[in-house]
Every structure is written in structure tokens, then in C-alpha cells.
CSV table of C-alpha atoms and ligand atoms in Angstrom, one decimal:
chain,number,residue,atom,x,y,z
A,12,MET,CA,-0.1,0.1,-0.1
A,13,ALA,CA,1.3,3.2,-1.3
A,14,ARG,CA,2.3,5.6,2.0
A,15,ARG,CA,0.0,8.9,2.0
A,16,PRO,CA,2.7,11.8,2.4
A,17,PHE,CA,2.2,13.5,6.1
A,18,VAL,CA,3.2,16.9,6.1
A,19,ALA,CA,3.1,19.1,9.6
A,20,GLY,CA,4.0,22.3,10.9
A,21,ASN,CA,5.7,22.7,14.1
A,22,TRP,CA,5.3,25.9,14.7
A,23,LYS,CA,7.5,25.9,18.2
A,24,LEU,CA,7.2,28.9,20.3
A,25,ASN,CA,6.3,31.3,17.8
A,26,LEU,CA,2.4,33.6,16.7
A,27,GLY,CA,-0.1,34.0,19.8
A,28,PRO,CA,-3.4,34.0,19.1
A,29,THR,CA,-3.8,36.6,16.6
A,30,ALA,CA,-0.9,35.9,14.2
A,31,ALA,CA,-1.6,32.1,14.7
A,32,HIS,CA,-5.0,32.9,13.5
A,33,GLN,CA,-3.6,34.7,10.6
A,34,LEU,CA,-1.4,32.1,9.4
A,35,ALA,CA,-4.4,29.7,9.4
A,36,THR,CA,-6.3,31.9,7.1
A,37,ALA,CA,-4.1,32.0,4.7
A,38,LEU,CA,-3.1,28.2,4.2
A,39,ARG,CA,-6.8,27.3,4.6
A,40,GLU,CA,-7.1,29.4,1.2
A,41,GLY,CA,-3.3,28.7,0.3
A,42,LEU,CA,-3.9,25.1,0.3
A,43,ALA,CA,-8.2,24.9,-0.4
A,44,ASP,CA,-7.1,22.6,-3.6
A,45,VAL,CA,-4.8,20.0,-2.3
A,46,SER,CA,-5.8,16.3,-1.7
A,47,GLY,CA,-3.7,13.2,-1.4
A,48,CYS,CA,-1.7,14.3,1.6
A,49,THR,CA,-2.0,14.8,5.2
A,50,ILE,CA,-1.8,17.7,6.4
A,51,ALA,CA,-1.3,19.3,9.9
A,52,VAL,CA,0.1,22.6,12.2
A,53,PHE,CA,1.5,22.5,15.6
A,54,PRO,CA,0.3,25.6,16.9
A,55,THR,CA,1.7,26.6,20.6
A,56,ALA,CA,-1.3,25.5,23.4
A,57,LEU,CA,-2.1,29.0,23.6
A,58,SER,CA,-3.1,29.0,20.3
A,59,VAL,CA,-4.6,26.0,19.4
A,60,GLY,CA,-8.1,27.6,20.5
A,61,SER,CA,-7.6,30.7,17.9
A,62,VAL,CA,-6.7,28.2,14.6
A,63,VAL,CA,-9.2,25.1,15.4
A,64,PRO,CA,-12.1,27.0,14.0
A,65,VAL,CA,-10.1,28.6,11.4
A,66,LEU,CA,-8.9,24.9,9.9
A,67,LYS,CA,-12.5,23.2,10.8
A,68,GLY,CA,-13.3,21.4,7.5
A,69,SER,CA,-10.2,22.7,5.5
A,70,GLY,CA,-8.8,19.3,5.6
A,71,ILE,CA,-6.2,20.8,7.2
A,72,ALA,CA,-5.6,19.0,11.3
A,73,VAL,CA,-4.2,20.9,14.4
A,74,GLY,CA,-1.6,18.9,16.5
A,75,VAL,CA,0.0,20.2,20.2
A,76,GLN,CA,3.3,20.2,20.6
A,77,GLU,CA,3.5,19.2,24.5
A,78,ILE,CA,1.3,16.7,26.3
A,79,GLU,CA,1.6,15.3,29.6
A,80,ALA,CA,1.7,11.5,30.6
A,81,LYS,CA,-1.3,12.5,33.2
A,82,ALA,CA,-4.6,13.8,32.0
A,83,SER,CA,-5.3,15.8,34.8
A,84,GLY,CA,-4.2,16.9,38.3
A,85,ALA,CA,-1.2,19.1,39.8
A,86,PHE,CA,1.2,19.5,36.9
A,87,THR,CA,1.6,23.0,36.5
A,88,GLY,CA,2.3,24.4,33.2
A,89,GLY,CA,1.6,20.9,31.7
A,90,ASN,CA,-1.1,20.2,28.3
A,91,SER,CA,-3.5,17.6,29.1
A,92,ALA,CA,-3.9,15.3,26.1
A,93,VAL,CA,-7.7,14.8,26.8
A,94,MET,CA,-8.5,18.6,27.2
A,95,ALA,CA,-6.4,19.0,23.6
A,96,ARG,CA,-8.5,16.0,21.8
A,97,GLU,CA,-11.5,18.4,23.7
A,98,ALA,CA,-10.2,21.7,22.2
A,99,GLY,CA,-10.1,20.1,18.7
A,100,CYS,CA,-6.7,18.9,18.4
A,101,GLU,CA,-6.1,15.5,16.1
A,102,TYR,CA,-2.2,14.9,16.6
A,103,ALA,CA,0.6,15.1,19.6
A,104,LEU,CA,4.0,15.4,18.8
A,105,VAL,CA,6.0,13.2,21.4
A,106,GLY,CA,10.1,13.4,22.0
A,107,HIS,CA,11.2,15.9,20.2
A,108,SER,CA,14.5,16.9,20.5
A,109,GLU,CA,13.9,20.5,21.6
A,110,ARG,CA,11.6,18.6,24.9
A,111,ARG,CA,14.2,15.8,25.1
A,112,GLN,CA,17.6,18.8,25.7
A,113,LEU,CA,16.1,21.3,27.3
A,114,TRP,CA,13.1,19.7,29.5
A,115,GLY,CA,14.7,16.2,29.8
A,116,GLU,CA,12.3,14.2,28.3
A,117,THR,CA,13.7,10.6,27.9
A,118,ASP,CA,12.8,7.5,25.7
A,119,ALA,CA,10.7,6.0,28.9
A,120,SER,CA,8.9,9.5,29.1
A,121,CYS,CA,7.7,9.7,26.1
A,122,ALA,CA,7.0,6.4,26.5
A,123,ALA,CA,4.2,7.3,29.0
A,124,LYS,CA,3.0,10.1,26.5
A,125,LEU,CA,2.7,7.8,23.5
A,126,VAL,CA,0.3,5.9,25.8
A,127,ALA,CA,-1.2,8.8,26.7
A,128,ALA,CA,-2.5,10.8,23.5
A,129,TYR,CA,-3.8,7.5,22.1
A,130,ASP,CA,-6.0,7.1,25.3
A,131,ALA,CA,-7.0,10.9,24.5
A,132,GLY,CA,-7.7,9.7,20.9
A,133,LEU,CA,-4.8,11.7,19.8
A,134,LEU,CA,-2.4,10.5,17.1
A,135,PRO,CA,1.0,10.5,17.8
A,136,ILE,CA,4.5,11.7,16.0
A,137,TYR,CA,6.8,10.6,18.4
A,138,CYS,CA,10.5,12.9,16.9
A,139,ILE,CA,14.2,10.6,17.1
A,140,GLY,CA,17.0,11.9,15.7
A,141,GLU,CA,21.1,11.9,16.8
A,142,THR,CA,23.3,14.7,17.7
A,143,LEU,CA,26.1,15.6,15.3
A,144,ASP,CA,28.5,14.1,18.3
A,145,GLU,CA,26.8,11.2,17.9
A,146,ARG,CA,26.5,11.1,13.8
A,147,ARG,CA,30.6,12.2,14.3
A,148,ALA,CA,31.1,8.7,16.4
A,149,ASP,CA,28.8,6.5,13.8
A,150,ARG,CA,26.6,6.1,16.5
A,151,VAL,CA,23.5,7.2,14.7
A,152,ASP,CA,21.6,3.7,14.2
A,153,GLU,CA,22.2,2.5,17.4
A,154,VAL,CA,20.9,6.1,19.3
A,155,VAL,CA,17.4,5.8,17.0
A,156,PHE,CA,16.7,2.0,17.7
A,157,ARG,CA,17.3,2.9,21.3
A,158,GLN,CA,14.8,5.7,21.2
A,159,LEU,CA,12.1,3.2,19.1
A,160,GLU,CA,12.6,0.9,21.7
A,161,GLY,CA,12.1,2.7,24.6
A,162,GLY,CA,9.6,5.3,23.3
A,163,LEU,CA,7.7,2.3,21.4
A,164,ALA,CA,7.5,0.0,24.2
A,165,LYS,CA,4.6,0.1,26.0
A,166,LEU,CA,2.3,0.5,22.7
A,167,ALA,CA,0.3,-2.3,21.7
A,168,PRO,CA,0.9,-3.7,17.9
A,169,ASP,CA,-2.0,-1.8,16.4
A,170,GLN,CA,-0.7,1.4,18.1
A,171,VAL,CA,2.5,1.0,16.4
A,172,ALA,CA,0.9,0.6,13.0
A,173,ALA,CA,-0.8,3.6,13.5
A,174,ILE,CA,2.0,6.5,14.8
A,175,THR,CA,4.2,8.2,13.0
A,176,LEU,CA,7.6,8.6,13.4
A,177,ALA,CA,9.7,12.0,12.3
A,178,TYR,CA,13.5,11.3,12.4
A,179,GLU,CA,14.8,15.1,12.8
A,180,PRO,CA,18.8,14.6,13.1
A,181,VAL,CA,19.7,17.6,16.1
A,182,TRP,CA,22.1,19.1,14.0
A,183,ALA,CA,19.9,20.0,11.2
A,184,ILE,CA,17.0,21.7,13.2
A,185,GLY,CA,17.1,25.1,13.2
A,186,THR,CA,20.8,25.8,11.5
A,187,GLY,CA,20.0,25.8,7.8
A,188,GLU,CA,22.1,22.4,7.8
A,189,VAL,CA,20.0,20.3,6.2
A,190,ALA,CA,20.6,16.7,6.1
A,191,THR,CA,21.0,15.4,2.3
A,192,PRO,CA,18.5,13.2,0.8
A,193,ASP,CA,21.0,10.3,0.8
A,194,GLN,CA,21.6,10.6,4.6
A,195,ALA,CA,18.4,10.9,5.3
A,196,GLN,CA,17.1,8.2,3.1
A,197,ALA,CA,19.8,6.3,4.8
A,198,VAL,CA,18.5,6.1,8.2
A,199,HIS,CA,14.7,6.1,7.2
A,200,ALA,CA,15.3,2.7,5.7
A,201,SER,CA,17.1,1.6,8.5
A,202,ILE,CA,14.5,2.5,10.9
A,203,ARG,CA,11.8,1.0,8.3
A,204,GLY,CA,14.3,-2.0,8.9
A,205,TRP,CA,14.1,-1.8,12.7
A,206,LEU,CA,10.6,-1.9,12.1
A,207,ARG,CA,9.7,-5.0,10.1
A,208,GLU,CA,11.7,-6.8,12.6
A,209,ARG,CA,10.0,-6.0,15.2
A,210,TYR,CA,6.4,-5.9,13.7
A,211,GLY,CA,6.6,-7.1,10.4
A,212,ALA,CA,5.0,-6.0,7.2
A,213,VAL,CA,3.0,-3.2,9.4
A,214,ALA,CA,6.7,-1.4,8.9
A,215,ASP,CA,5.5,-1.0,5.3
A,216,ASP,CA,2.3,1.4,6.4
A,217,ILE,CA,4.0,3.4,9.2
A,218,ARG,CA,5.1,7.0,7.3
A,219,ILE,CA,8.3,8.5,8.3
A,220,GLN,CA,8.6,11.9,8.1
A,221,TYR,CA,12.2,13.7,7.7
A,222,GLY,CA,13.2,17.1,10.0
A,223,GLY,CA,15.9,19.7,9.9
A,224,SER,CA,15.4,22.9,7.9
A,225,VAL,CA,13.3,21.6,5.6
A,226,LYS,CA,12.1,24.4,3.0
A,227,ALA,CA,10.6,24.8,-0.6
A,228,SER,CA,14.0,24.6,-2.6
A,229,ASN,CA,14.8,21.2,-0.7
A,230,ALA,CA,11.3,20.0,-0.2
A,231,ALA,CA,11.3,17.8,-3.4
A,232,ASP,CA,14.5,15.8,-3.1
A,233,LEU,CA,13.9,14.7,0.1
A,234,LEU,CA,10.2,14.0,-0.7
A,235,SER,CA,11.0,12.1,-3.4
A,236,CYS,CA,12.9,9.2,-1.1
A,237,PRO,CA,11.4,5.9,-1.4
A,238,ASP,CA,11.4,6.5,2.5
A,239,ILE,CA,10.6,9.6,3.4
A,240,ASP,CA,7.0,9.9,3.5
A,241,GLY,CA,6.5,13.7,4.4
A,242,ALA,CA,8.0,16.7,6.4
A,243,LEU,CA,8.0,17.9,9.8
A,244,VAL,CA,8.9,21.2,9.3
A,245,GLY,CA,10.0,24.3,11.6
A,246,GLY,CA,10.8,27.8,10.6
A,247,ALA,CA,9.9,27.7,7.1
A,248,ALA,CA,6.2,26.5,8.7
A,249,LEU,CA,6.1,30.5,10.0
A,250,GLU,CA,5.2,31.5,6.1
A,251,ALA,CA,2.2,30.2,4.2
A,252,ALA,CA,3.6,29.7,0.8
A,253,GLY,CA,6.8,28.5,1.8
A,254,PHE,CA,4.4,26.1,4.0
A,255,ALA,CA,2.2,25.4,0.9
A,256,ALA,CA,5.4,25.1,-1.5
A,257,ILE,CA,6.5,22.0,0.8
A,258,VAL,CA,3.2,19.7,1.0
A,259,ARG,CA,2.8,20.8,-2.8
A,260,ALA,CA,6.8,18.9,-3.0
A,261,SER,CA,5.6,16.0,-1.2
A,262,LEU,CA,2.4,15.2,-3.7
B,19,13P,P1,13.5,23.5,11.7
B,19,13P,O1,12.8,23.4,10.5
B,19,13P,O2,13.5,24.9,12.2
B,19,13P,O3,14.9,23.0,11.2
B,19,13P,O4,13.1,22.7,12.7
B,19,13P,C1,12.8,21.4,12.3
B,19,13P,C2,11.7,21.1,14.1
B,19,13P,O5,12.5,20.9,14.6
B,19,13P,C3,10.3,20.5,13.1
B,19,13P,O6,9.7,19.7,14.3
């Protein structure tokens, strides 16, 4: 079965409710004619409420950038997956490298959050990827396999089958230094090989996005690789025309 491309915009800590509403409006108009691709945007949690009504019925889904493992309780500052679902989110990012580096997210905490996402009816995008030191030490496969092993540990096979993975080499995030299509394809193929060994033929249905300095000018080359099924876009997702061009490059 051919995998449907999936292009997502991670807006990170940018665009408050007013600016997020404007970008969502421009995307709804700019992508109105597009089909054959899954599209999602991840505003900051404070802007989800202004984006959801704009994108309702547009074919562009909304996701939450971060969730807690617990649905409610004494977790000051946290986002609940259940509440994100109630607010109109369909997806959740889990394990983004910024969360791993700046907030101490671990594979074990990601495992609990992936369960929480499914329990709440959110579809997770699980982010993995190596640092520059790890790449230089020739440890890429070891690192991403460990992140997969730990992160997916608590999921049932049908939940693994429904997951989206994002391979985001840390050294390519926000640096302008994009992995070459060959570098990215090689890791995507390793990831799919690992999935096939663990979970069988379902590996061929799991979408693996590439993330890290994707922009309109490099998207087509990356997205034409056989195991790259879409993109998780940061900086270039903050501008409607550029993001729309990346979406079109995936078709
Ligand atoms: P950039 O596209 O800005 O490099 O960010 C990638 C990313 O982290 C998406 O989650």
C-alpha cells in the first residue's frame, strides 16, 4: 500500500493567537485545492483555540506540541492530551529533540506520553534523531534504535501501526544545515528495517517524516526518497507560501 504523504508544521514557541489565526487563514486559502496528503499544524497550546475554528473542515488538522503523561492533576504548566482533544487537536508531538534537550525528556517519559496520546484519541508523531557528536561517532543507528525501543515499548501493535515517526537529526534543526537526501534516506531505511524486524509487514505502512531545515527549495529532493514519507517543518512552516510549497512537493 502506498503511504500517503504527511507534512506537518511545528510552529514551536511562535505566533500568539492573533498571528496564528492569520497564518491558519492563509493556509486554508493557499491549500484549499490540495488532496492526497495529510497536513497538520502544531501551534503553541495558547493558540490552538484560535486556529481550530479556522481550519475546521479545511483538511488541515491541528495538533498539540507537548502533552503530559497524566490527563489531569497537579502538574502546573502542563498540557493534557484529553483536554487537547477536547480543544480540537487530532495529533500530538512526542519526544521532540528540544523537549529532550531542554526539558530532560527521556525515552521512558516518551513511552508514557505515547500511551496518553492514544488513550485520549490523539495520533502521535514520535520524534527521534541523533546529535552531531553521535553522528560523528558513527552511532546513528544505535541512537535511533534505542529511541524506538524505549519510546514504543508500551504500545500495542495496532498503536505502533498508527504512529507517525519523525526522523529529525538534531544537528539539522534550525541550523540551515539539512541532511542530504542520501543521508536522510539511509536512516529512514534503517528505521523501517528495525520496524519490520519488530512488527512485521506493518512497517511498510508507517509514515516516517524527515525534519531539520526543510524548506521549499530542498523539499522535493528529500520527499522523493523512497522511505521519506513527509516532513516535519519548523522555521519554514511560519510562512504560508513556503509551507504550501513544501506540501505540494510531497504530492
Ligand atoms: P527547522 O525546520 O526550523 O529546522 O525545525 C525542524 C523541527 O524541529 C521541526 O520539528
